[in-house]
């Protein structure tokens, strides 16, 4: 899975686009995925700071982790349908 496929999956599962960013951001209260060189980082931003940052060597691994993190953070009952 790449970020384009991830974004389609998130939309299909009803996640709010305001809860995530596909190319890194300092927007508050979002889960982010960002590429830096050949590495990918998944992290949460809150009040301008990164937290719970994880590093991956492949986009697929980062996307899988991102999707599972979104599913844990926003159970189906909380998603907008």
Backbone as CSV, one residue per row, in Angstrom:
resi,resn,N_x,N_y,N_z,CA_x,CA_y,CA_z,C_x,C_y,C_z
1,UNK,0.845,-1.171,0.000,0.000,0.000,0.000,0.895,1.239,0.000
2,UNK,0.511,2.225,-0.787,1.215,3.508,-0.772,0.264,4.568,-0.200
3,UNK,0.730,5.814,-0.114,-0.085,6.865,0.507,-1.358,7.155,-0.268
4,UNK,-1.317,7.031,-1.572,-2.526,7.257,-2.371,-3.576,6.189,-2.046
5,UNK,-3.149,4.927,-1.984,-4.062,3.839,-1.635,-4.556,3.991,-0.188
6,UNK,-3.662,4.407,0.694,-4.028,4.632,2.088,-5.119,5.687,2.189
7,UNK,-4.945,6.775,1.483,-5.925,7.857,1.527,-7.291,7.382,1.021
8,UNK,-7.303,6.571,-0.024,-8.556,6.018,-0.542,-9.211,5.094,0.491
9,UNK,-8.408,4.291,1.167,-8.923,3.391,2.194,-9.506,4.175,3.363
10,UNK,-8.798,5.209,3.803,-9.293,6.030,4.906,-10.629,6.678,4.547
11,UNK,-10.744,7.174,3.332,-12.000,7.786,2.889,-13.113,6.741,2.833
12,UNK,-12.808,5.564,2.306,-13.814,4.505,2.192,-14.295,4.045,3.564
13,UNK,-13.424,4.098,4.557,-13.793,3.677,5.906,-14.418,4.808,6.721
14,UNK,-14.538,5.976,6.130,-15.258,7.072,6.760,-14.469,7.932,7.727
15,UNK,-13.150,7.894,7.650,-12.351,8.752,8.527,-12.431,10.198,8.056
16,UNK,-12.501,11.115,8.995,-12.529,12.531,8.665,-11.174,12.963,8.110
17,UNK,-11.157,13.641,6.970,-9.887,14.134,6.423,-9.191,15.135,7.346
18,UNK,-9.914,15.692,8.302,-9.318,16.632,9.259,-8.490,15.928,10.328
19,UNK,-8.537,14.579,10.368,-7.837,13.847,11.416,-6.482,13.300,10.985
20,UNK,-6.117,13.509,9.719,-4.842,12.973,9.240,-4.254,13.845,8.134
21,UNK,-2.948,13.663,7.913,-2.224,14.384,6.860,-1.300,13.389,6.170
22,UNK,-1.311,13.389,4.845,-0.541,12.403,4.079,0.897,12.813,3.777
23,UNK,1.240,14.069,3.962,2.591,14.510,3.596,3.231,15.377,4.671
24,UNK,2.929,15.069,5.929,3.530,15.802,7.036,2.933,17.183,7.197
25,UNK,2.833,17.627,8.432,2.227,18.921,8.705,2.459,19.281,10.157
26,UNK,2.248,20.536,10.469,2.251,20.940,11.869,0.834,21.250,12.324
27,UNK,-0.159,20.836,11.515,-1.567,21.037,11.885,-1.860,20.244,13.155
28,UNK,-2.509,20.850,14.110,-2.756,20.226,15.409,-3.733,19.070,15.343
29,UNK,-3.525,18.121,16.244,-4.428,16.992,16.441,-4.646,16.167,15.184
30,UNK,-3.542,15.825,14.526,-3.619,14.977,13.337,-2.550,13.890,13.396
31,UNK,-2.871,12.761,12.773,-1.877,11.724,12.548,-1.248,12.025,11.199
32,UNK,0.057,11.966,11.136,0.794,12.374,9.939,1.688,11.252,9.439
33,UNK,1.859,11.233,8.129,2.866,10.372,7.526,3.716,11.284,6.651
34,UNK,5.016,11.117,6.747,5.923,12.026,6.039,7.147,11.255,5.567
35,UNK,7.572,11.559,4.351,8.800,10.962,3.823,9.933,11.953,3.995
36,UNK,11.048,11.453,4.527,12.271,12.242,4.638,13.379,11.378,4.064
37,UNK,13.850,11.744,2.892,14.838,10.921,2.206,14.224,9.587,1.849
38,UNK,14.864,8.507,2.243,14.338,7.174,1.931,13.534,6.590,3.089
39,UNK,13.314,7.361,4.142,12.580,6.883,5.317,11.202,7.533,5.393
40,UNK,10.316,6.846,6.098,8.959,7.332,6.311,8.711,7.425,7.808
41,UNK,8.027,8.484,8.211,7.748,8.718,9.619,6.247,8.870,9.809
42,UNK,5.747,8.233,10.843,4.358,8.372,11.248,4.391,8.976,12.646
43,UNK,3.622,10.046,12.836,3.621,10.732,14.119,2.327,11.499,14.313
44,UNK,2.081,11.858,15.552,0.916,12.653,15.909,1.380,14.062,16.235
45,UNK,0.624,15.058,15.788,0.961,16.437,16.138,-0.086,16.993,17.095
46,UNK,0.436,17.672,18.092,-0.429,18.313,19.073,0.282,19.542,19.585
47,UNK,-0.380,20.663,19.501,0.183,21.948,19.925,1.543,22.215,19.299
48,UNK,1.668,21.883,18.024,2.897,22.160,17.290,4.047,21.207,17.538
49,UNK,3.819,20.159,18.332,4.880,19.201,18.637,4.528,17.813,18.128
50,UNK,5.561,17.089,17.717,5.406,15.697,17.298,5.443,14.798,18.520
51,UNK,4.616,13.763,18.491,4.693,12.758,19.547,4.448,11.386,18.937
52,UNK,4.806,10.365,19.683,4.610,8.973,19.275,5.120,8.737,17.848
53,UNK,6.339,9.184,17.587,6.915,9.096,16.247,7.534,7.718,15.993
54,UNK,7.224,7.161,14.828,7.756,5.854,14.418,8.395,5.987,13.042
55,UNK,9.522,5.328,12.869,10.298,5.399,11.629,10.193,4.070,10.883
56,UNK,10.047,4.151,9.554,9.927,2.963,8.714,10.849,3.090,7.503
57,UNK,11.321,1.969,7.036,12.178,1.943,5.856,11.396,1.794,4.563
58,UNK,10.112,1.427,4.673,9.305,1.303,3.457,7.984,2.052,3.623
59,UNK,7.493,2.568,2.521,6.219,3.266,2.520,5.093,2.306,2.897
60,UNK,5.154,1.074,2.416,4.106,0.089,2.715,3.996,-0.166,4.216
61,UNK,5.124,-0.341,4.891,5.101,-0.578,6.335,4.549,0.640,7.077
62,UNK,4.951,1.820,6.655,4.456,3.046,7.288,2.946,3.185,7.085
63,UNK,2.478,2.890,5.900,1.042,2.993,5.605,0.238,1.975,6.400
64,UNK,0.741,0.759,6.515,0.056,-0.265,7.312,-0.055,0.175,8.770
65,UNK,1.033,0.691,9.303,1.024,1.165,10.687,0.051,2.336,10.844
66,UNK,0.067,3.249,9.901,-0.806,4.418,9.925,-2.267,3.990,9.958
67,UNK,-2.641,3.069,9.069,-4.027,2.615,8.990,-4.454,1.946,10.297
68,UNK,-3.626,1.093,10.839,-3.960,0.438,12.104,-4.056,1.458,13.239
69,UNK,-3.211,2.464,13.219,-3.269,3.518,14.240,-4.578,4.291,14.143
70,UNK,-5.001,4.597,12.942,-6.274,5.301,12.751,-7.434,4.443,13.228
71,UNK,-7.402,3.176,12.919,-8.490,2.283,13.342,-8.558,2.171,14.867
72,UNK,-7.411,2.170,15.524,-7.397,2.115,16.988,-7.860,3.441,17.597
73,UNK,-7.412,4.536,17.021,-7.721,5.855,17.576,-9.170,6.277,17.336
74,UNK,-9.747,5.828,16.233,-11.101,6.232,15.858,-11.931,4.984,15.552
75,UNK,-12.430,4.319,16.583,-13.254,3.134,16.341,-14.456,3.481,15.447
76,UNK,-14.959,2.504,14.753,-16.037,2.700,13.780,-17.184,3.545,14.343
77,UNK,-17.516,3.369,15.600,-18.634,4.127,16.199,-18.396,5.628,16.160
78,UNK,-17.140,6.051,16.101,-16.827,7.480,16.117,-16.618,8.062,14.724
79,UNK,-16.561,7.213,13.723,-16.314,7.696,12.362,-17.584,8.308,11.799
80,UNK,-17.408,9.273,10.939,-18.567,9.862,10.255,-18.908,8.969,9.070
81,UNK,-20.175,8.610,8.957,-20.610,7.749,7.834,-21.461,8.488,6.846
